[in-house]
Coordinates of C-alpha atoms and ligand atoms in Angstrom, one line a residue:
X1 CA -62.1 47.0 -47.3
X2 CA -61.0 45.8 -43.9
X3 CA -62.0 42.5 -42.3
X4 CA -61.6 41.3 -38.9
X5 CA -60.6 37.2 -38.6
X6 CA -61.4 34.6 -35.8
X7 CA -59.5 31.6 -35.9
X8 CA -61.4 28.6 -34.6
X9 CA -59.6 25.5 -32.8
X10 CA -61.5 24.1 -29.9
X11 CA -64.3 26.2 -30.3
X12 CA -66.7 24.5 -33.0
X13 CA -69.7 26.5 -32.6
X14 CA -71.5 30.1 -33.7
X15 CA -73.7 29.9 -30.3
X16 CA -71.8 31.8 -27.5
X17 CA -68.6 31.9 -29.1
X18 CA -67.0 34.7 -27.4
X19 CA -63.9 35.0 -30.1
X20 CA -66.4 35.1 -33.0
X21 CA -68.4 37.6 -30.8
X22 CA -65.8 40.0 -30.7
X23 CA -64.2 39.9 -34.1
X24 CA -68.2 40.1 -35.3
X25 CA -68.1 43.5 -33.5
X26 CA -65.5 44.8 -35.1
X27 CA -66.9 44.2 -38.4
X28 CA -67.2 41.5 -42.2
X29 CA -65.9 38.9 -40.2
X30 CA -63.5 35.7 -41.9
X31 CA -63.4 32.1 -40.0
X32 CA -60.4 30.7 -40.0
X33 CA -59.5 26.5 -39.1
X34 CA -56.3 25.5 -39.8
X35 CA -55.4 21.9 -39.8
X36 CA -52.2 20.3 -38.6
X37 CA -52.1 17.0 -39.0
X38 CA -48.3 16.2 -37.8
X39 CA -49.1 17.6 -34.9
X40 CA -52.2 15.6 -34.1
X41 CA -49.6 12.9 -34.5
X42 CA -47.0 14.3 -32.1
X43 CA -50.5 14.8 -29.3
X44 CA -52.1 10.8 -30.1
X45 CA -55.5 12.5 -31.1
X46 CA -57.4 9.6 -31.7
X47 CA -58.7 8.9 -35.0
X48 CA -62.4 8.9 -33.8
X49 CA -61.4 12.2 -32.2
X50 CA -60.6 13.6 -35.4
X51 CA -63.4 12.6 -37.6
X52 CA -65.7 13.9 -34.6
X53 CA -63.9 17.7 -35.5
X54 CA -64.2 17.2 -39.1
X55 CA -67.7 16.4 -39.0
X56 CA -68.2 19.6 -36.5
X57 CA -65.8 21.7 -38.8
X58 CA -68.5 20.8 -41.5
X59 CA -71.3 21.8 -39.2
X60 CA -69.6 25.0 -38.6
X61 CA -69.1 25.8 -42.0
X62 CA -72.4 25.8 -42.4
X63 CA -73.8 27.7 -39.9
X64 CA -71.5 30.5 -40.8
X65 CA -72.3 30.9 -44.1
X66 CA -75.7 31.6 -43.0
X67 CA -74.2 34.5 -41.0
X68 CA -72.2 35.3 -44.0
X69 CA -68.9 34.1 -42.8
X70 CA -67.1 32.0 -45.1
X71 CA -64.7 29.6 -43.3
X72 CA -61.3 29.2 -44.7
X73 CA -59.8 25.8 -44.4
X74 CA -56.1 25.4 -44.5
X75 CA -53.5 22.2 -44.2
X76 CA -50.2 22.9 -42.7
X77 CA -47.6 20.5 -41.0
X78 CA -47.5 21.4 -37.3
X79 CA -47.6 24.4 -35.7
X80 CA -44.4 25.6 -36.3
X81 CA -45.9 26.6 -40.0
X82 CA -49.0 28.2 -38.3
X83 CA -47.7 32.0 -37.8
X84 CA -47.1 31.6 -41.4
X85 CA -50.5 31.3 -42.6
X86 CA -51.9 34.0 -40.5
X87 CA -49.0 35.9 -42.4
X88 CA -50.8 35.3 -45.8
X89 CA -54.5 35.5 -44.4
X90 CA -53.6 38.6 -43.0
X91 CA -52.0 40.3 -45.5
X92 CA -54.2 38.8 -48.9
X93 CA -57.6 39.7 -46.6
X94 CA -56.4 43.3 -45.2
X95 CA -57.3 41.9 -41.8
X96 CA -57.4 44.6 -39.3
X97 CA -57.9 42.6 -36.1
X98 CA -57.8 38.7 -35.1
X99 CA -59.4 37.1 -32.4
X100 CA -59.5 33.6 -30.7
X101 CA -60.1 32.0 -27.7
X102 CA -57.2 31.1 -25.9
X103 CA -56.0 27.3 -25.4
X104 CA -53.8 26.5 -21.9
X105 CA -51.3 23.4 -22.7
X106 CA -48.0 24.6 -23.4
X107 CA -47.4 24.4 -26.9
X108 CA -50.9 25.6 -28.1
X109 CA -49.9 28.6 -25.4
X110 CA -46.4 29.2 -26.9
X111 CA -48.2 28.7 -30.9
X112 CA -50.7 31.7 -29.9
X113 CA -47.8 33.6 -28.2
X114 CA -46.3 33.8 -31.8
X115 CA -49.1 34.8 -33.3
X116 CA -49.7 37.4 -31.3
X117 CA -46.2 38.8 -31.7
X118 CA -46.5 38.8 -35.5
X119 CA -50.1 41.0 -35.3
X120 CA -48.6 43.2 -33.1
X121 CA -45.0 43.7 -35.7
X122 CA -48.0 44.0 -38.5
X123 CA -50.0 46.4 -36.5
X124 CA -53.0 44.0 -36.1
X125 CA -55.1 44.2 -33.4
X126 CA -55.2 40.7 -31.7
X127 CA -57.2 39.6 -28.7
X128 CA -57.3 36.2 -26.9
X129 CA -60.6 35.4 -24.6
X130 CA -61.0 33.0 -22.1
X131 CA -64.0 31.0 -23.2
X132 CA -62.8 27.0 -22.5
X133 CA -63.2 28.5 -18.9
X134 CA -65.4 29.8 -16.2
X135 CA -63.2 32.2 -14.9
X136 CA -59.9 33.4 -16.6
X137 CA -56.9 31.3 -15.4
X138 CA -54.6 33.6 -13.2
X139 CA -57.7 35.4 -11.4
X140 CA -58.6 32.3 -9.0
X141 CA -55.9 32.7 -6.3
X142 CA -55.6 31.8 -2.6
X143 CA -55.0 34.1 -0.1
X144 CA -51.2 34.0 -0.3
X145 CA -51.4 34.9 -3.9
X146 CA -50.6 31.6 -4.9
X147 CA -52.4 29.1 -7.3
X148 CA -54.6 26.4 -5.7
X149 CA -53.1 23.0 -5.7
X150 CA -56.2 21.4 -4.1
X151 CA -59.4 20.8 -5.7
X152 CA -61.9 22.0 -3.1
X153 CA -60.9 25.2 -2.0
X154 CA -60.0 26.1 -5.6
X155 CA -63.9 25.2 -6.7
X156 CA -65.4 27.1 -3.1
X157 CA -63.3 30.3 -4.6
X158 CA -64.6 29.3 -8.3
X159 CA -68.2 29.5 -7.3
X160 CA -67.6 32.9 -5.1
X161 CA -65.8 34.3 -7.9
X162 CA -68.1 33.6 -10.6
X163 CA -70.2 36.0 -12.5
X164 CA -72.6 34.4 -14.9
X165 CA -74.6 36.2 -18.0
X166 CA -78.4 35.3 -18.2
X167 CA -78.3 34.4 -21.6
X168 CA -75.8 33.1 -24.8
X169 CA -73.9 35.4 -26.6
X170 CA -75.3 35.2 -30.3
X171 CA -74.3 36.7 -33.8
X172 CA -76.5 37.9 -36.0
X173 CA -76.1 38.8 -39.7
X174 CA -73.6 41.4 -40.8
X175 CA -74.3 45.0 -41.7
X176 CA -71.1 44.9 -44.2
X177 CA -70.9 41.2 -46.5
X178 CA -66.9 39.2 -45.8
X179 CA -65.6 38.6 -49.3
X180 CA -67.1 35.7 -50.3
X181 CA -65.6 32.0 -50.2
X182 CA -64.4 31.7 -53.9
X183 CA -63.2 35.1 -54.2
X184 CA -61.1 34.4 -51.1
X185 CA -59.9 30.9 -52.6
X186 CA -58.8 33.3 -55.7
X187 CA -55.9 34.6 -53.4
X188 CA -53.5 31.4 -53.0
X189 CA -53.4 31.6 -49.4
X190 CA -51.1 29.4 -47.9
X191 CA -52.1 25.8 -47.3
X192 CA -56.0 26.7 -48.3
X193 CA -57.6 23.5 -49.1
X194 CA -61.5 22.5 -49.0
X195 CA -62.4 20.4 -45.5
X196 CA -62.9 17.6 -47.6
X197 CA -59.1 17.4 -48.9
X198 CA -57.9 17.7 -45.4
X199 CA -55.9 14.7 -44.4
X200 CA -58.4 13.2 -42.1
X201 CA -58.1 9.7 -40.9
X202 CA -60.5 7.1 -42.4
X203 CA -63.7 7.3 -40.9
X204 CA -66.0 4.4 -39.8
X205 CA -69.3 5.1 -40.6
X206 CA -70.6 3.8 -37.0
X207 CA -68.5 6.9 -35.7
X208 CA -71.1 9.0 -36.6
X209 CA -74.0 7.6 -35.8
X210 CA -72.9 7.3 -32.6
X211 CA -71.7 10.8 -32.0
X212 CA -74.0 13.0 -34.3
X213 CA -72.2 16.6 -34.6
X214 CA -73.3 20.0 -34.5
X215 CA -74.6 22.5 -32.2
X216 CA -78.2 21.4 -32.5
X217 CA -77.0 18.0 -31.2
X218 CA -75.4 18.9 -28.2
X219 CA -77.7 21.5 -27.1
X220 CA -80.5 19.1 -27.5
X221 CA -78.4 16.7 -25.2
X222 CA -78.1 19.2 -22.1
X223 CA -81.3 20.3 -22.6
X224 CA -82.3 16.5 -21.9
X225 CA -79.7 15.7 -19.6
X226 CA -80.8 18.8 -17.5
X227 CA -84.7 18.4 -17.7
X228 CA -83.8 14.4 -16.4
X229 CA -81.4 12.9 -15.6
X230 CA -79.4 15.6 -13.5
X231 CA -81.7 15.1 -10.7
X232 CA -80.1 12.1 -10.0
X233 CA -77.0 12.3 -11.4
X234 CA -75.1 11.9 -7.5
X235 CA -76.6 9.5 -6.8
X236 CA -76.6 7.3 -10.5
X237 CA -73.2 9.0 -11.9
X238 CA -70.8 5.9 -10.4
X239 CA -72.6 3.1 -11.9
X240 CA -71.7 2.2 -15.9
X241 CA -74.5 0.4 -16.5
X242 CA -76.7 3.1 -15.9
X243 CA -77.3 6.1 -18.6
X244 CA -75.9 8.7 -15.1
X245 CA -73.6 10.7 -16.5
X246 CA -74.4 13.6 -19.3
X247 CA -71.8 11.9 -21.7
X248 CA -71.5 15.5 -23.4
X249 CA -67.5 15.4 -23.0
X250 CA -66.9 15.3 -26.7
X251 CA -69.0 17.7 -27.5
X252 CA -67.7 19.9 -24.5
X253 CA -63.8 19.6 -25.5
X254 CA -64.4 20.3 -29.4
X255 CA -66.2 23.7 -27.9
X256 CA -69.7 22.6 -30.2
X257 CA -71.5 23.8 -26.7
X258 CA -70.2 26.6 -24.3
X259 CA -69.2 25.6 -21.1
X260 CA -71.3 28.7 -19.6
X261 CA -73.9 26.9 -21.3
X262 CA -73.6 23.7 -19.5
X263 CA -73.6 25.4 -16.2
X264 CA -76.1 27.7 -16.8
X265 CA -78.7 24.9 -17.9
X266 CA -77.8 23.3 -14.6
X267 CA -78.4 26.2 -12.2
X268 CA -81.4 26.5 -14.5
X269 CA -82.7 23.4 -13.3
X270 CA -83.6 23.5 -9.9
X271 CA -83.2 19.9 -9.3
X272 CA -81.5 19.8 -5.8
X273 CA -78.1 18.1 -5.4
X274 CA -77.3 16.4 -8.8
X275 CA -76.8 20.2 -10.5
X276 CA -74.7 21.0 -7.8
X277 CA -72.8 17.7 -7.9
X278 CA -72.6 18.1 -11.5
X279 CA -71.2 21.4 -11.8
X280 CA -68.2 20.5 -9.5
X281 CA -67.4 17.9 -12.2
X282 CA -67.4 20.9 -15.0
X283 CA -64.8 23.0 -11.9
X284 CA -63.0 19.7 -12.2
X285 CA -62.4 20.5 -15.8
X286 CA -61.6 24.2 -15.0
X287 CA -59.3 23.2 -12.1
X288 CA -56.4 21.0 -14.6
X289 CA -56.7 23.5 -17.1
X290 CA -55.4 26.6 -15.0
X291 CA -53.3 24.1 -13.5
X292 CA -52.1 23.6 -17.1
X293 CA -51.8 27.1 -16.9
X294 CA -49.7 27.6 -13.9
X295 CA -47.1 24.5 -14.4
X296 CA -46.2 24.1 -17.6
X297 CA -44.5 21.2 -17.0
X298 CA -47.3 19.5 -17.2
X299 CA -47.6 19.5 -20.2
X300 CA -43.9 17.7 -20.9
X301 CA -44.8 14.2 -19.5
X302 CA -43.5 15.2 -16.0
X303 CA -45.2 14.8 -13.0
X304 CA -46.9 17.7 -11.0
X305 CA -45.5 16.6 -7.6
X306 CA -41.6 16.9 -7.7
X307 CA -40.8 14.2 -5.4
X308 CA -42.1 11.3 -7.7
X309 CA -39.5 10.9 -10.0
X310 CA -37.8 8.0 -9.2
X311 CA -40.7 5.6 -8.2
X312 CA -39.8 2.1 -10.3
X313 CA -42.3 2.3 -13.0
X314 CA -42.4 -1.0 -15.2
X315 CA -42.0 -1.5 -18.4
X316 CA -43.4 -5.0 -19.5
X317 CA -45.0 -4.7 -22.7
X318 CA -47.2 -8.0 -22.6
X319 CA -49.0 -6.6 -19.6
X320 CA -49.7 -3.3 -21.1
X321 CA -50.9 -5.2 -24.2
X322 CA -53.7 -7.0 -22.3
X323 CA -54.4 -3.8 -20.6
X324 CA -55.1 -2.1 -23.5
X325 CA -56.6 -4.6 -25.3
X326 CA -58.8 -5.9 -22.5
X327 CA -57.5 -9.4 -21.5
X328 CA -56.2 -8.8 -18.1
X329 CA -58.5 -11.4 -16.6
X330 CA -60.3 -9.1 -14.5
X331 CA -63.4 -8.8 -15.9
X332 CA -64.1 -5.0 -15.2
X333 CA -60.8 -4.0 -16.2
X334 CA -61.6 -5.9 -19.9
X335 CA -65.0 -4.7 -19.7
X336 CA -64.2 -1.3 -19.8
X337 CA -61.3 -1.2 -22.0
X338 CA -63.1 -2.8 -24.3
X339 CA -65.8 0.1 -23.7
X340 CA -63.4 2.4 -25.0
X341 CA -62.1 0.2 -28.2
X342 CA -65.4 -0.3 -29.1
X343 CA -67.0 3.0 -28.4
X344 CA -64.1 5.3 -28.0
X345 CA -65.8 6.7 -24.7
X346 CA -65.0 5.1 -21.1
X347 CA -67.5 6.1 -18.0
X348 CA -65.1 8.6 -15.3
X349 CA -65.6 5.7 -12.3
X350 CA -64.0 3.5 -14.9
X351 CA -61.0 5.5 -16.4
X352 CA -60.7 5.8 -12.5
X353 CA -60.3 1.9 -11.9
X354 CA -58.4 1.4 -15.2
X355 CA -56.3 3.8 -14.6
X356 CA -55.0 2.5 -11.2
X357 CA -54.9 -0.5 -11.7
X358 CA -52.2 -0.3 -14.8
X359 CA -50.0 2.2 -12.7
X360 CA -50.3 0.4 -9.5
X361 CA -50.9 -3.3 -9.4
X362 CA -49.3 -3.2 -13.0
X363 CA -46.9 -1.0 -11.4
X364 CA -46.6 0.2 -15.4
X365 CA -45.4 4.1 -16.2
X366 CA -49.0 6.1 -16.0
X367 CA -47.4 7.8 -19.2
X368 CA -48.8 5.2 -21.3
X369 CA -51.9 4.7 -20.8
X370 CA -52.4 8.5 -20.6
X371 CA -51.1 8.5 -24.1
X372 CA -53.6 5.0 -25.1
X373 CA -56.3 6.9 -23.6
X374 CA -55.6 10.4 -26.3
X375 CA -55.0 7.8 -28.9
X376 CA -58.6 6.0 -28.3
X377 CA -60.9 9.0 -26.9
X378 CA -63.3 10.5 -29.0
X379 CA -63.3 13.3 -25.7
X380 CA -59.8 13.1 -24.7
X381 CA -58.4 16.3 -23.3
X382 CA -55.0 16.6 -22.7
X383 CA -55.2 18.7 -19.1
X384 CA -58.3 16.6 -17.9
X385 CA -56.6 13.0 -19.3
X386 CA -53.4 14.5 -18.0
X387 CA -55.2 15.3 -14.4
X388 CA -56.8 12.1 -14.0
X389 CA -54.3 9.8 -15.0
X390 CA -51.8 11.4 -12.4
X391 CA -55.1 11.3 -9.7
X392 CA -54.4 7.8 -10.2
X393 CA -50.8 7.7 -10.1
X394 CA -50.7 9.5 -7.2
X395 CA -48.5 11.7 -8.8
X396 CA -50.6 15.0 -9.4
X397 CA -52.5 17.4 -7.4
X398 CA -55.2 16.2 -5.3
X399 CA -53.8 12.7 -6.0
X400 CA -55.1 10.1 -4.2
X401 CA -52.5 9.2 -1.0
X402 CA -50.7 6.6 -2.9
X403 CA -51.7 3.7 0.0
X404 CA -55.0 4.5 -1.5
X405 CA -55.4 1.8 -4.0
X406 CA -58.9 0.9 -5.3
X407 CA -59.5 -2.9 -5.9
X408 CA -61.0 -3.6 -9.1
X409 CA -62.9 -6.5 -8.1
X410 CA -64.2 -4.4 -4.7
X411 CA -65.0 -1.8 -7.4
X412 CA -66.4 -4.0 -9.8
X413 CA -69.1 -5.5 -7.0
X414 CA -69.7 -2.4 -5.6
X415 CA -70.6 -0.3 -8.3
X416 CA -71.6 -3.4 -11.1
X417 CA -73.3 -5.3 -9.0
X418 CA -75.4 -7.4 -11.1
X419 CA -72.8 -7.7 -13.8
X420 CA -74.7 -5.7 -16.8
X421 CA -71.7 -3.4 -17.3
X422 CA -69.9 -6.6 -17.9
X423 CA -71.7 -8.6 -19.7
X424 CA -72.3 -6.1 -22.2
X425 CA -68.7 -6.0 -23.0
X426 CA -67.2 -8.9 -22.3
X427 CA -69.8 -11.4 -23.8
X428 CA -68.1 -14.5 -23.0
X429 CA -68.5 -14.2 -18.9
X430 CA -72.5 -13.6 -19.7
X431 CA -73.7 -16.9 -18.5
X432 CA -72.4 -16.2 -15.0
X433 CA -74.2 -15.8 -12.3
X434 CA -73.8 -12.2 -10.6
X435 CA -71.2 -13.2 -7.9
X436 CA -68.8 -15.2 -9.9
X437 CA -69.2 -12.7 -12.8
X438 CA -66.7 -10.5 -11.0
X439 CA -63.8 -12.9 -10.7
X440 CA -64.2 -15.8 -12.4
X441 CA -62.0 -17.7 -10.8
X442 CA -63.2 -21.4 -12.3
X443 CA -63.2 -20.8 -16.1
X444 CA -61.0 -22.5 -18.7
X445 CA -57.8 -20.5 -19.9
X446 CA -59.6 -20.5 -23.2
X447 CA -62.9 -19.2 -22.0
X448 CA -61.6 -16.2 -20.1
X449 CA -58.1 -15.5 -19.5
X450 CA -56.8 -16.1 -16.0
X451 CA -55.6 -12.9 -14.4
X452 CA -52.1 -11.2 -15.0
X453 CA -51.7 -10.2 -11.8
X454 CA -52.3 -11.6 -8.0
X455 CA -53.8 -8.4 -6.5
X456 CA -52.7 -8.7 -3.2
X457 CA -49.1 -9.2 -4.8
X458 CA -49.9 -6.2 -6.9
X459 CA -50.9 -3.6 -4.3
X460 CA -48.1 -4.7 -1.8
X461 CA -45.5 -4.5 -4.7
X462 CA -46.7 -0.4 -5.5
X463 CA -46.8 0.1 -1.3
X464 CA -43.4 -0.8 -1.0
X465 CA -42.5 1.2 -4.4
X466 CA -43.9 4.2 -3.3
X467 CA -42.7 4.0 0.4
X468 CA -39.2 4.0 -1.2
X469 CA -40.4 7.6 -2.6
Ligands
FAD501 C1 -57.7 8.5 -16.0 C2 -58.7 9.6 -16.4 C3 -58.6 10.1 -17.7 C4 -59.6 11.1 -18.1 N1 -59.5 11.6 -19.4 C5 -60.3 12.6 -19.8 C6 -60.3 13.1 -21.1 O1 -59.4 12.8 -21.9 N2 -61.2 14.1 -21.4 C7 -62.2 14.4 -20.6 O2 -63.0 15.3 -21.0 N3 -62.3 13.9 -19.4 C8 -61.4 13.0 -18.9 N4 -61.5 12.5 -17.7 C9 -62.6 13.0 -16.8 C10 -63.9 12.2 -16.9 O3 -63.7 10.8 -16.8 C11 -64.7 12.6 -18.1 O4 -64.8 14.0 -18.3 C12 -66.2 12.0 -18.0 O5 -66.1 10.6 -17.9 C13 -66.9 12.4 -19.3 O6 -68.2 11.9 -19.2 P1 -69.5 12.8 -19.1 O7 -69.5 13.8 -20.2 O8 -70.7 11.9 -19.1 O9 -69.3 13.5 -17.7 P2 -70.2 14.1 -16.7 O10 -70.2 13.3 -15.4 O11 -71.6 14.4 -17.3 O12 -69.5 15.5 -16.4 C14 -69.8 16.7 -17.2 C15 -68.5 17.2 -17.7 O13 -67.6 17.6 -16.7 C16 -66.2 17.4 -17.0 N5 -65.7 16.4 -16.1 C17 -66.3 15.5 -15.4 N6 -65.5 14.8 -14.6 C18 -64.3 15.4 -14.8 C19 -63.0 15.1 -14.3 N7 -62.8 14.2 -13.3 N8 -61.9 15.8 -14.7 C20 -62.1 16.8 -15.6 N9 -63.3 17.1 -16.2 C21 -64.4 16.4 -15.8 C22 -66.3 16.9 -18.5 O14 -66.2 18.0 -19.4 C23 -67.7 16.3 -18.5 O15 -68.2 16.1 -19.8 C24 -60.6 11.5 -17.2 C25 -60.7 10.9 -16.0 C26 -59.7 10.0 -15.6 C27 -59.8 9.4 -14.2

């Protein structure tokens, strides 16, 4: 009997799933995950990033079964080992047509390119959708046929473009049964292994109470975050102390909730100019991945704009080690790193501040904390990391002007002004009162460190670096 296959990667869910849709269609449907764990090496996936999927992957397996889907679980090297796999699956499960939904950075483009190439030698039907996306990458143009390098026209053509379905895509149960799970573990397939004997990373158990998994979860966060909290979300979103943002990133990146699902919910609400303000930050998400799209190179550690190669960046290894541990001396810069040690989550207005400050007052290569950030998000996303980090640097599209340099301490008062942010995370400055708490200039050395850098030094030092551009 024939089967149909759909291979899951960032798309953890059974809800809306337009790959699983399709391959469902065409009838007994197999799931597919295959793990790679030297390559989650080779992309710093952080550790609480992974045991986030695994505990998804574990959701998932469950919810298909109840569809009658078994999910196959196998364990290769990299992707290089991937085509492979599908080789074996294909062959030992008389698959007849594969589906997935497609993923934008360059080797996870080049991976699927492969594949694609081998159903087509075998004479399998394959078929790629664009489901991370609102609107397929390629099809939002300006009107010299060109890809947008700007963010605002880009999301004015996004939202003129857009056609959006009422309702979720849904399975329901089979007509014709998939060959069950053991049956299929029978056949040897390459690299098959239960989830379980995957080689995760250790887990710590606070991981998941903090981020529950599973569909339920996530959906019963936007249903919140929409009835609530949306309303205001323009007006609250800047401010870390304050619960403003929908904090559904991780759950958005490891596709456990659609992204049509997010923005339907919004347009659902009817709650004035947070929805609206809101879905332009899900367009900012669509805008760096068909930028990934467009310019791959990108996705090789270079910089978008082509006439930043040669600023000076520095490489002084001290200073990046109080960065990333959160002993710079400037208290929101150590609060909110140590947000995202301790949490492995950082709020946007404060990857924002972090961010510049490390590749301009620090004058340090933007490269590295992009690639601290993957190794410590539970949400991080190479095209959106990738995009803000060279927003910061001045580097990217959109990018901030470069004499544009946000002061962390102006920041920090403006948008923590009573100091909660901070004293949450950096416990030691909590007796202070709510002006000093930003720069505590009068503390001992072995109270609070004193800062690494003079600021005013710092932002005159990156103008004259970038002038030289
Ligand atoms: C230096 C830097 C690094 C970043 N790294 C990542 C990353 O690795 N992964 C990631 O998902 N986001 C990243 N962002 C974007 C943004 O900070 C997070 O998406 C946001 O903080 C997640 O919180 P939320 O779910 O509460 O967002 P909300 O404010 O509720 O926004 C809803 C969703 O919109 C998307 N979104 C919001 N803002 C942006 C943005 N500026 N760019 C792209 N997508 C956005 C996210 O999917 C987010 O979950 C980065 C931003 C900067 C400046």
């Amino acid at each position: 009997m024939s089967n149909s296959l759909c291979w899951f990667r960032s798309d953890l869910r059974v809800r809306d799933n337009m790959a699983l849709e399709a391959a469902f269609a065409i009838g007994p449907t197999v799931g597919l995950y295959i793990a790679t764990p030297k390559q989650w090496q080779k992309h710093d996936d952080a550790l609480i990033k992974l045991d986030f999927w695994r505990r998804n992957l574990l959701e998932l397996e469950s919810s298909l079964a109840k569809l009658g889907i078994p999910l196959v679980i196998c364990q290769v090297a990299d992707y290089a080992a991937v085509p492979a796999v599908i080789k074996d699956i294909i062959e030992k499960l008389e698959i007849t047509a594969l589906a997935f939904n497609a993923e934008y950075p360059l080797y996870e483009a080049r991976r699927d390119e492969e594949v694609s190439m081998l159903c087509q030698a075998l004479g399998v039907e394959v078929e790629a959708f664009h489901d991370q996306v609102l609107l397929q990458p390629g099809s939002i143009l300006n009107n010299s046929g060109e890809p947008f390098k700007v963010f605002t026209p880009f999301s004015k053509k996004c939202r003129a473009n857009l056609y959006m379905p009422d309702t979720a895509g849904t399975v329901s149960a089979p007509k014709l049964a998939a060959p069950a799970l053991s049956a299929i573990t029978k056949l040897s397939i390459a690299g098959q292994c239960p989830l379980k004997d995957v080689d995760w990373p250790q887990a710590d158990p606070v991981w998941a109470d903090r981020w529950p998994a599973g569909e339920a979860h996530a959906q019963k966060l936007l249903k919140e975050f929409s009835a609530a909290r949306i309303r205001d979300y323009k007006k609250n979103r800047d401010f870390p102390a304050v619960t403003g943002t929908s904090s559904l990133s991780p759950w958005i990146n490891a596709g456990v909730v659609s992204i049509r699902d997010c923005w339907r919910q919004a347009t659902a609400s009817h709650q004035g100019e947070g929805p609206e303000t809101w879905k332009n930050e899900l367009l900012w998400r669509e805008f760096y991945r068909h930028i990934f799209f467009h310019y791959p190179h990108v996705s090789k550690k270079q910089p978008f704009k082509n006439n930043v190669g040669h600023v000076p960046w520095r490489h002084d290894e001290n200073e990046f080690k109080l960065w990333c541990e959160g002993r710079t001396g400037i208290p929101i810069i150590d609060a909110a790193m140590r947000q995202l040690l301790e949490t492995g989550w950082m709020h946007n207005r404060l990857r924002m501040i972090t961010a510049m400050f490390l590749s301009k007052h620090l004058m340090i290569d933007w490269r590295l904390g992009e690639q601290w950030f993957m190794q410590n998000l539970i949400d991080g996303d190479f095209s959106a990391n990738n995009g803000g980090w060279q927003w910061s640097a001045s580097t990217g599209t959109d990018a901030v002007p470069y004499f544009r340099i946000f002061n962390p301490v102006t920041q920090s008062r403006r948008f923590d002004e009573a100091g909660d942010f901070i004293r949450h995370f950096v416990p030691e400055l909590e007796e202070l009162d709510n002006k000093s708490i930003h720069e505590p200039g009068l503390l001992k050395p072995e109270q609070y460190p004193v800062p690494i850098i003079d600021l005013k030094f710092g932002r005159e030092r990156a103008l004259a670096a970038f002038k030289q551009q």
